Amino acid sequence: MDKRHTVILESSQWSWMEIDPDVNDTGELFSSIENWWSRAQQVTTNNIEIIYNQEMNEPVINGMLHDVSAADADQLFYFSVRKEELVTAGAWKTFLDNKQKNSLMSSMPAASNGFEAFLCIIQEMLGDLLKGIDDYEEKISHLEEKAHAVNSKAILSDIFERREELLFLKLVAIPIEETVVTLKEAMLDELVNTTIYKRTNIRLERVMTLLNHYDNQIGTLLDLNMNLFSYRANEIINALTIFTVLTTPVVVLGALWGMNFDSMPELSMPFGYAFAWLIILFFTFFIYVWLRRKGWLGNKAKPLKTFKKEKGRQGNKKY
């Protein structure tokens, strides 16, 4: 058998062939897709296209996807699909694990054409992606617990880290979603009404719904923490402003009496020191009363700790 390709599965209606991604020459058996393979090797990003074969009067879908696994994010998976043939490069050799291969060997024989067979592979990819989302859900739960317990810069760093992981999951899911929609465009009702398509589409909806949900969750956590940091920054600025205003009399009078002029009448006053303190205290108290009446001495809202305690008590209530 030609080592440049392997027949993975074959039925009376379609066949699945795997090209060795490390070779350039596909052999005579693959002369019909030679142009696709030569172009595919030049592509390094997710790509999918529909080509309508006028001779065979059927659509051909060519494309490339990245591996779902974060550890092998640079692993590429090339495919070319038509009714009678599913051709892949890198799928069987490195892309699929043993469990997925066994699952495909049991589910693919039920496919009636190459498009349905390809949907079986998409289902396995979505299943792997759902496992990654389950792991991500656990991380989000820990992050929420940590955010309620402690608020610090470390929490903000964790939120950005989780957001980056979510972005990766979306970058993997969106090309898969595009692939499923492209299959629908190519085959229309002939594929949409099949059981394999409906199951794949439902699994895809699960993935996208969860990703959108966690995106909103991360956004809420980020907004909450950013608002908290803004609140704390305002409190600090408020406290520094009050301190500066209250110490203004001391600073002004200290600056005046700290001048080293030869003629300063206050120096001869017998009670000048006590008088200076009275002036300082009077103006400081006057400014304090004025700020208090204006309501500028700080936020009268409940302290953060009190708010958390009340929130915890409300969380324990049964509705």
mmCIF file of C-alpha atoms in Angstrom:
data_model
loop_
_atom_site.group_PDB
_atom_site.id
_atom_site.type_symbol
_atom_site.label_atom_id
_atom_site.label_comp_id
_atom_site.label_asym_id
_atom_site.label_seq_id
_atom_site.Cartn_x
_atom_site.Cartn_y
_atom_site.Cartn_z
ATOM 1 C CA MET A 1 0.000 0.000 0.000
ATOM 2 C CA ASP A 2 1.200 3.524 -0.785
ATOM 3 C CA LYS A 3 2.563 4.993 2.455
ATOM 4 C CA ARG A 4 1.565 8.451 1.308
ATOM 5 C CA HIS A 5 -2.069 7.692 2.073
ATOM 6 C CA THR A 6 -4.153 5.322 4.178
ATOM 7 C CA VAL A 7 -7.729 4.150 3.724
ATOM 8 C CA ILE A 8 -9.202 4.541 7.216
ATOM 9 C CA LEU A 9 -12.756 3.463 6.457
ATOM 10 C CA GLU A 10 -14.543 2.406 3.305
ATOM 11 C CA SER A 11 -18.150 1.593 2.460
ATOM 12 C CA SER A 12 -20.152 1.102 -0.710
ATOM 13 C CA GLN A 13 -21.187 4.778 -0.699
ATOM 14 C CA TRP A 14 -18.113 6.655 0.522
ATOM 15 C CA SER A 15 -14.566 6.273 1.803
ATOM 16 C CA TRP A 16 -12.293 8.041 4.278
ATOM 17 C CA MET A 17 -8.664 8.457 3.254
ATOM 18 C CA GLU A 18 -5.853 9.995 5.275
ATOM 19 C CA ILE A 19 -2.917 11.794 3.648
ATOM 20 C CA ASP A 20 0.430 11.861 5.392
ATOM 21 C CA PRO A 21 0.815 15.592 6.206
ATOM 22 C CA ASP A 22 4.612 15.307 5.997
ATOM 23 C CA VAL A 23 4.698 14.521 2.259
ATOM 24 C CA ASN A 24 4.078 16.836 -0.678
ATOM 25 C CA ASP A 25 3.315 14.248 -3.368
ATOM 26 C CA THR A 26 -0.107 12.677 -2.833
ATOM 27 C CA GLY A 27 0.304 10.028 -5.522
ATOM 28 C CA GLU A 28 -1.900 9.193 -8.473
ATOM 29 C CA LEU A 29 -4.760 8.104 -6.260
ATOM 30 C CA PHE A 30 -5.149 11.677 -5.080
ATOM 31 C CA SER A 31 -4.691 13.407 -8.413
ATOM 32 C CA SER A 32 -8.245 14.778 -8.165
ATOM 33 C CA ILE A 33 -7.344 16.780 -5.052
ATOM 34 C CA GLU A 34 -3.731 17.588 -5.920
ATOM 35 C CA ASN A 35 -4.541 21.270 -6.364
ATOM 36 C CA TRP A 36 -6.315 21.422 -3.015
ATOM 37 C CA TRP A 37 -3.447 19.802 -1.126
ATOM 38 C CA SER A 38 -0.779 22.008 -2.701
ATOM 39 C CA ARG A 39 -2.778 25.118 -1.742
ATOM 40 C CA ALA A 40 -3.699 23.802 1.704
ATOM 41 C CA GLN A 41 -0.064 23.441 2.716
ATOM 42 C CA GLN A 42 0.415 27.179 2.194
ATOM 43 C CA VAL A 43 -2.406 28.084 4.607
ATOM 44 C CA THR A 44 -1.580 28.562 8.304
ATOM 45 C CA THR A 45 -4.914 29.850 9.625
ATOM 46 C CA ASN A 46 -8.418 28.401 9.895
ATOM 47 C CA ASN A 47 -9.834 28.322 6.391
ATOM 48 C CA ILE A 48 -12.851 26.816 4.655
ATOM 49 C CA GLU A 49 -14.248 27.078 1.128
ATOM 50 C CA ILE A 50 -16.957 25.558 -1.063
ATOM 51 C CA ILE A 51 -16.107 24.545 -4.612
ATOM 52 C CA TYR A 52 -18.953 23.441 -6.878
ATOM 53 C CA ASN A 53 -17.665 20.712 -9.166
ATOM 54 C CA GLN A 54 -19.428 21.229 -12.498
ATOM 55 C CA GLU A 55 -18.363 17.840 -13.881
ATOM 56 C CA MET A 56 -19.691 15.849 -10.941
ATOM 57 C CA ASN A 57 -22.497 18.339 -10.218
ATOM 58 C CA GLU A 58 -21.758 18.312 -6.487
ATOM 59 C CA PRO A 59 -20.123 20.610 -3.920
ATOM 60 C CA VAL A 60 -16.655 19.999 -2.488
ATOM 61 C CA ILE A 61 -15.682 21.536 0.855
ATOM 62 C CA ASN A 62 -12.008 22.178 1.572
ATOM 63 C CA GLY A 63 -10.664 23.598 4.798
ATOM 64 C CA MET A 64 -8.367 23.512 7.785
ATOM 65 C CA LEU A 65 -8.911 23.619 11.546
ATOM 66 C CA HIS A 66 -6.678 23.908 14.591
ATOM 67 C CA ASP A 67 -6.536 21.245 17.274
ATOM 68 C CA VAL A 68 -9.066 21.659 20.094
ATOM 69 C CA SER A 69 -6.466 20.736 22.703
ATOM 70 C CA ALA A 70 -4.699 23.765 24.176
ATOM 71 C CA ALA A 71 -1.513 21.731 24.490
ATOM 72 C CA ASP A 72 -1.487 21.110 20.725
ATOM 73 C CA ALA A 73 -2.929 24.431 19.575
ATOM 74 C CA ASP A 74 -0.525 24.556 16.615
ATOM 75 C CA GLN A 75 -1.551 21.107 15.331
ATOM 76 C CA LEU A 76 -3.355 21.467 11.997
ATOM 77 C CA PHE A 77 -6.127 19.323 10.586
ATOM 78 C CA TYR A 78 -6.776 19.555 6.827
ATOM 79 C CA PHE A 79 -9.893 18.183 5.143
ATOM 80 C CA SER A 80 -11.562 17.882 1.754
ATOM 81 C CA VAL A 81 -15.119 16.554 1.712
ATOM 82 C CA ARG A 82 -17.536 15.482 -0.991
ATOM 83 C CA LYS A 83 -20.307 12.892 -1.128
ATOM 84 C CA GLU A 84 -18.200 9.916 -2.166
ATOM 85 C CA GLU A 85 -14.988 10.812 -0.374
ATOM 86 C CA LEU A 86 -13.624 12.276 2.851
ATOM 87 C CA VAL A 87 -9.929 13.138 2.659
ATOM 88 C CA THR A 88 -8.037 14.345 5.733
ATOM 89 C CA ALA A 89 -4.435 15.180 6.532
ATOM 90 C CA GLY A 90 -3.184 14.988 10.095
ATOM 91 C CA ALA A 91 -6.497 13.803 11.534
ATOM 92 C CA TRP A 92 -5.831 10.114 12.131
ATOM 93 C CA LYS A 93 -2.096 10.356 12.720
ATOM 94 C CA THR A 94 -1.907 13.092 15.375
ATOM 95 C CA PHE A 95 -5.225 14.925 15.720
ATOM 96 C CA LEU A 96 -7.455 12.189 17.137
ATOM 97 C CA ASP A 97 -6.692 10.203 20.279
ATOM 98 C CA ASN A 98 -7.412 6.476 20.656
ATOM 99 C CA LYS A 99 -10.746 7.018 22.392
ATOM 100 C CA GLN A 100 -11.950 9.295 19.605
ATOM 101 C CA LYS A 101 -10.758 6.836 16.960
ATOM 102 C CA ASN A 102 -12.719 3.994 18.567
ATOM 103 C CA SER A 103 -15.789 6.219 18.798
ATOM 104 C CA LEU A 104 -15.505 7.148 15.118
ATOM 105 C CA MET A 105 -15.106 3.531 14.065
ATOM 106 C CA SER A 106 -18.437 2.756 15.724
ATOM 107 C CA SER A 107 -20.369 5.856 14.572
ATOM 108 C CA MET A 108 -19.062 6.444 11.042
ATOM 109 C CA PRO A 109 -20.448 3.262 9.400
ATOM 110 C CA ALA A 110 -23.940 4.714 9.872
ATOM 111 C CA ALA A 111 -23.037 7.705 7.669
ATOM 112 C CA SER A 112 -24.485 7.599 4.154
ATOM 113 C CA ASN A 113 -21.951 9.966 2.543
ATOM 114 C CA GLY A 114 -18.696 11.818 3.137
ATOM 115 C CA PHE A 115 -20.432 14.873 4.595
ATOM 116 C CA GLU A 116 -22.151 12.850 7.311
ATOM 117 C CA ALA A 117 -18.871 11.068 8.018
ATOM 118 C CA PHE A 118 -17.163 14.425 8.438
ATOM 119 C CA LEU A 119 -19.890 15.491 10.867
ATOM 120 C CA CYS A 120 -18.902 12.495 13.012
ATOM 121 C CA ILE A 121 -15.410 13.987 13.302
ATOM 122 C CA ILE A 122 -16.919 17.403 14.118
ATOM 123 C CA GLN A 123 -18.957 15.761 16.880
ATOM 124 C CA GLU A 124 -15.787 14.352 18.435
ATOM 125 C CA MET A 125 -14.148 17.765 18.255
ATOM 126 C CA LEU A 126 -17.143 19.382 19.950
ATOM 127 C CA GLY A 127 -17.122 16.668 22.616
ATOM 128 C CA ASP A 128 -13.474 17.423 23.332
ATOM 129 C CA LEU A 129 -14.292 21.124 23.449
ATOM 130 C CA LEU A 130 -17.107 20.499 25.947
ATOM 131 C CA LYS A 131 -14.612 18.747 28.227
ATOM 132 C CA GLY A 132 -12.422 21.832 28.074
ATOM 133 C CA ILE A 133 -15.444 24.004 28.898
ATOM 134 C CA ASP A 134 -16.239 21.779 31.909
ATOM 135 C CA ASP A 135 -12.697 22.325 33.204
ATOM 136 C CA TYR A 136 -13.110 26.035 32.588
ATOM 137 C CA GLU A 137 -16.393 26.038 34.540
ATOM 138 C CA GLU A 138 -14.566 24.677 37.587
ATOM 139 C CA LYS A 139 -11.956 27.440 37.314
ATOM 140 C CA ILE A 140 -14.693 30.077 37.076
ATOM 141 C CA SER A 141 -16.383 28.690 40.214
ATOM 142 C CA HIS A 142 -13.113 28.883 42.165
ATOM 143 C CA LEU A 143 -12.553 32.409 40.873
ATOM 144 C CA GLU A 144 -16.003 33.546 42.042
ATOM 145 C CA GLU A 145 -15.418 32.078 45.505
ATOM 146 C CA LYS A 146 -12.031 33.792 45.677
ATOM 147 C CA ALA A 147 -13.520 37.091 44.504
ATOM 148 C CA HIS A 148 -16.134 37.002 47.291
ATOM 149 C CA ALA A 149 -13.531 36.139 49.930
ATOM 150 C CA VAL A 150 -10.667 38.452 48.971
ATOM 151 C CA ASN A 151 -10.443 41.507 46.768
ATOM 152 C CA SER A 152 -6.959 42.346 45.560
ATOM 153 C CA LYS A 153 -4.864 42.881 42.462
ATOM 154 C CA ALA A 154 -4.323 39.115 42.324
ATOM 155 C CA ILE A 155 -8.054 38.642 41.661
ATOM 156 C CA LEU A 156 -7.903 41.019 38.723
ATOM 157 C CA SER A 157 -4.925 39.097 37.349
ATOM 158 C CA ASP A 158 -6.861 35.812 37.685
ATOM 159 C CA ILE A 159 -9.855 37.325 35.891
ATOM 160 C CA PHE A 160 -7.699 38.373 32.943
ATOM 161 C CA GLU A 161 -6.158 34.893 32.875
ATOM 162 C CA ARG A 162 -9.589 33.239 32.752
ATOM 163 C CA ARG A 163 -10.644 35.711 30.087
ATOM 164 C CA GLU A 164 -7.649 34.738 27.970
ATOM 165 C CA GLU A 165 -8.574 31.047 28.314
ATOM 166 C CA LEU A 166 -12.147 31.826 27.272
ATOM 167 C CA LEU A 167 -10.855 33.700 24.243
ATOM 168 C CA PHE A 168 -8.884 30.605 23.212
ATOM 169 C CA LEU A 169 -11.987 28.401 23.547
ATOM 170 C CA LYS A 170 -13.938 30.836 21.374
ATOM 171 C CA LEU A 171 -11.179 30.927 18.781
ATOM 172 C CA VAL A 172 -11.479 27.143 18.553
ATOM 173 C CA ALA A 173 -15.292 27.017 18.553
ATOM 174 C CA ILE A 174 -15.990 29.718 15.958
ATOM 175 C CA PRO A 175 -14.228 27.937 13.032
ATOM 176 C CA ILE A 176 -16.092 24.734 13.927
ATOM 177 C CA GLU A 177 -19.356 26.681 13.887
ATOM 178 C CA GLU A 178 -18.425 28.124 10.499
ATOM 179 C CA THR A 179 -17.664 24.616 9.213
ATOM 180 C CA VAL A 180 -21.071 23.281 10.263
ATOM 181 C CA VAL A 181 -22.818 26.259 8.644
ATOM 182 C CA THR A 182 -20.774 25.720 5.471
ATOM 183 C CA LEU A 183 -21.878 22.083 5.341
ATOM 184 C CA LYS A 184 -25.467 23.274 5.626
ATOM 185 C CA GLU A 185 -24.917 25.765 2.800
ATOM 186 C CA ALA A 186 -23.407 23.105 0.563
ATOM 187 C CA MET A 187 -25.984 20.354 1.086
ATOM 188 C CA LEU A 188 -29.056 22.300 2.244
ATOM 189 C CA ASP A 189 -32.036 20.097 3.206
ATOM 190 C CA GLU A 190 -30.301 16.912 2.121
ATOM 191 C CA LEU A 191 -28.000 17.192 5.143
ATOM 192 C CA VAL A 192 -30.033 19.366 7.530
ATOM 193 C CA ASN A 193 -32.785 16.761 7.909
ATOM 194 C CA THR A 194 -30.385 13.972 8.892
ATOM 195 C CA THR A 195 -30.018 12.785 12.480
ATOM 196 C CA ILE A 196 -26.238 13.248 12.512
ATOM 197 C CA TYR A 197 -26.565 16.911 11.497
ATOM 198 C CA LYS A 198 -29.258 17.627 14.095
ATOM 199 C CA ARG A 199 -27.171 16.065 16.874
ATOM 200 C CA THR A 200 -24.062 17.941 15.769
ATOM 201 C CA ASN A 201 -25.968 21.207 15.587
ATOM 202 C CA ILE A 202 -27.440 20.718 19.073
ATOM 203 C CA ARG A 203 -23.991 19.962 20.479
ATOM 204 C CA LEU A 204 -22.672 23.087 18.770
ATOM 205 C CA GLU A 205 -25.487 25.139 20.314
ATOM 206 C CA ARG A 206 -24.502 23.772 23.742
ATOM 207 C CA VAL A 207 -20.915 24.866 23.189
ATOM 208 C CA MET A 208 -21.768 28.370 21.984
ATOM 209 C CA THR A 209 -24.394 28.898 24.710
ATOM 210 C CA LEU A 210 -21.917 27.953 27.436
ATOM 211 C CA LEU A 211 -19.178 30.138 25.961
ATOM 212 C CA ASN A 212 -21.517 33.139 25.754
ATOM 213 C CA HIS A 213 -22.679 32.498 29.323
ATOM 214 C CA TYR A 214 -19.130 32.401 30.675
ATOM 215 C CA ASP A 215 -18.241 35.452 28.619
ATOM 216 C CA ASN A 216 -21.007 37.383 30.391
ATOM 217 C CA GLN A 217 -19.891 35.942 33.728
ATOM 218 C CA ILE A 218 -16.288 37.038 33.214
ATOM 219 C CA GLY A 219 -17.481 40.461 32.077
ATOM 220 C CA THR A 220 -19.576 40.831 35.239
ATOM 221 C CA LEU A 221 -16.663 39.829 37.498
ATOM 222 C CA LEU A 222 -14.369 42.242 35.693
ATOM 223 C CA ASP A 223 -16.845 45.133 35.936
ATOM 224 C CA LEU A 224 -17.436 44.362 39.621
ATOM 225 C CA ASN A 225 -13.741 44.436 40.461
ATOM 226 C CA MET A 226 -13.025 47.502 38.338
ATOM 227 C CA ASN A 227 -15.857 49.351 40.088
ATOM 228 C CA LEU A 228 -14.490 48.235 43.447
ATOM 229 C CA PHE A 229 -11.006 49.487 42.604
ATOM 230 C CA SER A 230 -12.469 52.786 41.386
ATOM 231 C CA TYR A 231 -14.447 53.096 44.627
ATOM 232 C CA ARG A 232 -11.323 52.500 46.704
ATOM 233 C CA ALA A 233 -9.311 54.970 44.640
ATOM 234 C CA ASN A 234 -12.006 57.604 45.156
ATOM 235 C CA GLU A 235 -12.004 56.912 48.895
ATOM 236 C CA ILE A 236 -8.229 57.369 49.032
ATOM 237 C CA ILE A 237 -8.378 60.616 47.056
ATOM 238 C CA ASN A 238 -11.238 61.809 49.271
ATOM 239 C CA ALA A 239 -9.278 61.045 52.450
ATOM 240 C CA LEU A 240 -6.152 62.787 51.137
ATOM 241 C CA THR A 241 -8.196 65.828 50.103
ATOM 242 C CA ILE A 242 -9.820 66.097 53.547
ATOM 243 C CA PHE A 243 -6.438 65.711 55.239
ATOM 244 C CA THR A 244 -4.943 68.436 53.030
ATOM 245 C CA VAL A 245 -7.812 70.851 53.693
ATOM 246 C CA LEU A 246 -7.794 70.265 57.466
ATOM 247 C CA THR A 247 -4.039 70.831 57.708
ATOM 248 C CA THR A 248 -4.167 74.021 55.627
ATOM 249 C CA PRO A 249 -4.328 76.359 58.702
ATOM 250 C CA VAL A 250 -1.251 74.705 60.215
ATOM 251 C CA VAL A 251 0.637 74.936 56.939
ATOM 252 C CA VAL A 252 -0.328 78.570 56.251
ATOM 253 C CA LEU A 253 0.360 79.888 59.744
ATOM 254 C CA GLY A 254 3.505 77.793 60.028
ATOM 255 C CA ALA A 255 4.732 79.257 56.746
ATOM 256 C CA LEU A 256 4.015 82.819 57.927
ATOM 257 C CA TRP A 257 5.632 82.463 61.328
ATOM 258 C CA GLY A 258 8.526 80.512 59.924
ATOM 259 C CA MET A 259 9.761 83.540 58.003
ATOM 260 C CA ASN A 260 13.048 84.970 59.294
ATOM 261 C CA PHE A 261 12.329 88.700 58.952
ATOM 262 C CA ASP A 262 13.974 91.065 61.449
ATOM 263 C CA SER A 263 10.750 92.890 62.235
ATOM 264 C CA MET A 264 7.963 90.476 63.228
ATOM 265 C CA PRO A 265 5.620 91.998 65.867
ATOM 266 C CA GLU A 266 4.201 88.602 66.893
ATOM 267 C CA LEU A 267 7.567 87.525 68.303
ATOM 268 C CA SER A 268 7.226 89.911 71.252
ATOM 269 C CA MET A 269 3.732 88.744 72.257
ATOM 270 C CA PRO A 270 3.852 86.999 75.689
ATOM 271 C CA PHE A 271 1.079 84.544 74.745
ATOM 272 C CA GLY A 272 1.921 84.328 71.027
ATOM 273 C CA TYR A 273 2.456 80.555 71.080
ATOM 274 C CA ALA A 274 -0.919 79.864 72.711
ATOM 275 C CA PHE A 275 -2.559 82.422 70.451
ATOM 276 C CA ALA A 276 -1.132 80.705 67.377
ATOM 277 C CA TRP A 277 -2.491 77.350 68.503
ATOM 278 C CA LEU A 278 -5.916 78.877 69.146
ATOM 279 C CA ILE A 279 -5.996 80.323 65.643
ATOM 280 C CA ILE A 280 -4.900 76.993 64.122
ATOM 281 C CA LEU A 281 -7.462 74.968 66.085
ATOM 282 C CA PHE A 282 -10.231 77.473 65.415
ATOM 283 C CA PHE A 283 -9.775 77.504 61.662
ATOM 284 C CA THR A 284 -9.275 73.726 61.554
ATOM 285 C CA PHE A 285 -12.528 73.189 63.481
ATOM 286 C CA PHE A 286 -14.293 75.768 61.316
ATOM 287 C CA ILE A 287 -13.204 73.964 58.121
ATOM 288 C CA TYR A 288 -14.230 70.595 59.602
ATOM 289 C CA VAL A 289 -17.736 71.863 60.459
ATOM 290 C CA TRP A 290 -18.061 73.441 57.018
ATOM 291 C CA LEU A 291 -17.038 70.208 55.252
ATOM 292 C CA ARG A 292 -19.401 68.179 57.415
ATOM 293 C CA ARG A 293 -22.366 70.420 56.666
ATOM 294 C CA LYS A 294 -21.596 70.187 52.967
ATOM 295 C CA GLY A 295 -21.446 66.400 53.239
ATOM 296 C CA TRP A 296 -17.908 66.272 51.850
ATOM 297 C CA LEU A 297 -16.304 64.245 54.623
ATOM 298 C CA GLY A 298 -16.686 60.971 52.770
ATOM 299 C CA ASN A 299 -19.165 58.459 51.412
ATOM 300 C CA LYS A 300 -21.940 57.741 53.860
ATOM 301 C CA ALA A 301 -22.528 54.360 52.251
ATOM 302 C CA LYS A 302 -22.077 51.216 54.283
ATOM 303 C CA PRO A 303 -18.516 49.965 54.685
ATOM 304 C CA LEU A 304 -17.462 47.161 52.348
ATOM 305 C CA LYS A 305 -17.161 44.579 55.139
ATOM 306 C CA THR A 306 -20.689 45.360 56.375
ATOM 307 C CA PHE A 307 -22.009 45.045 52.832
ATOM 308 C CA LYS A 308 -20.361 41.617 52.423
ATOM 309 C CA LYS A 309 -21.800 40.357 55.726
ATOM 310 C CA GLU A 310 -25.318 41.436 54.761
ATOM 311 C CA LYS A 311 -24.869 39.913 51.309
ATOM 312 C CA GLY A 312 -23.814 36.638 52.916
ATOM 313 C CA ARG A 313 -26.887 36.632 55.155
ATOM 314 C CA GLN A 314 -29.135 37.291 52.160
ATOM 315 C CA GLY A 315 -27.475 34.454 50.273
ATOM 316 C CA ASN A 316 -28.424 32.021 53.040
ATOM 317 C CA LYS A 317 -32.099 32.892 52.835
ATOM 318 C CA LYS A 318 -34.416 30.408 51.164
ATOM 319 C CA TYR A 319 -36.893 31.787 48.641
#
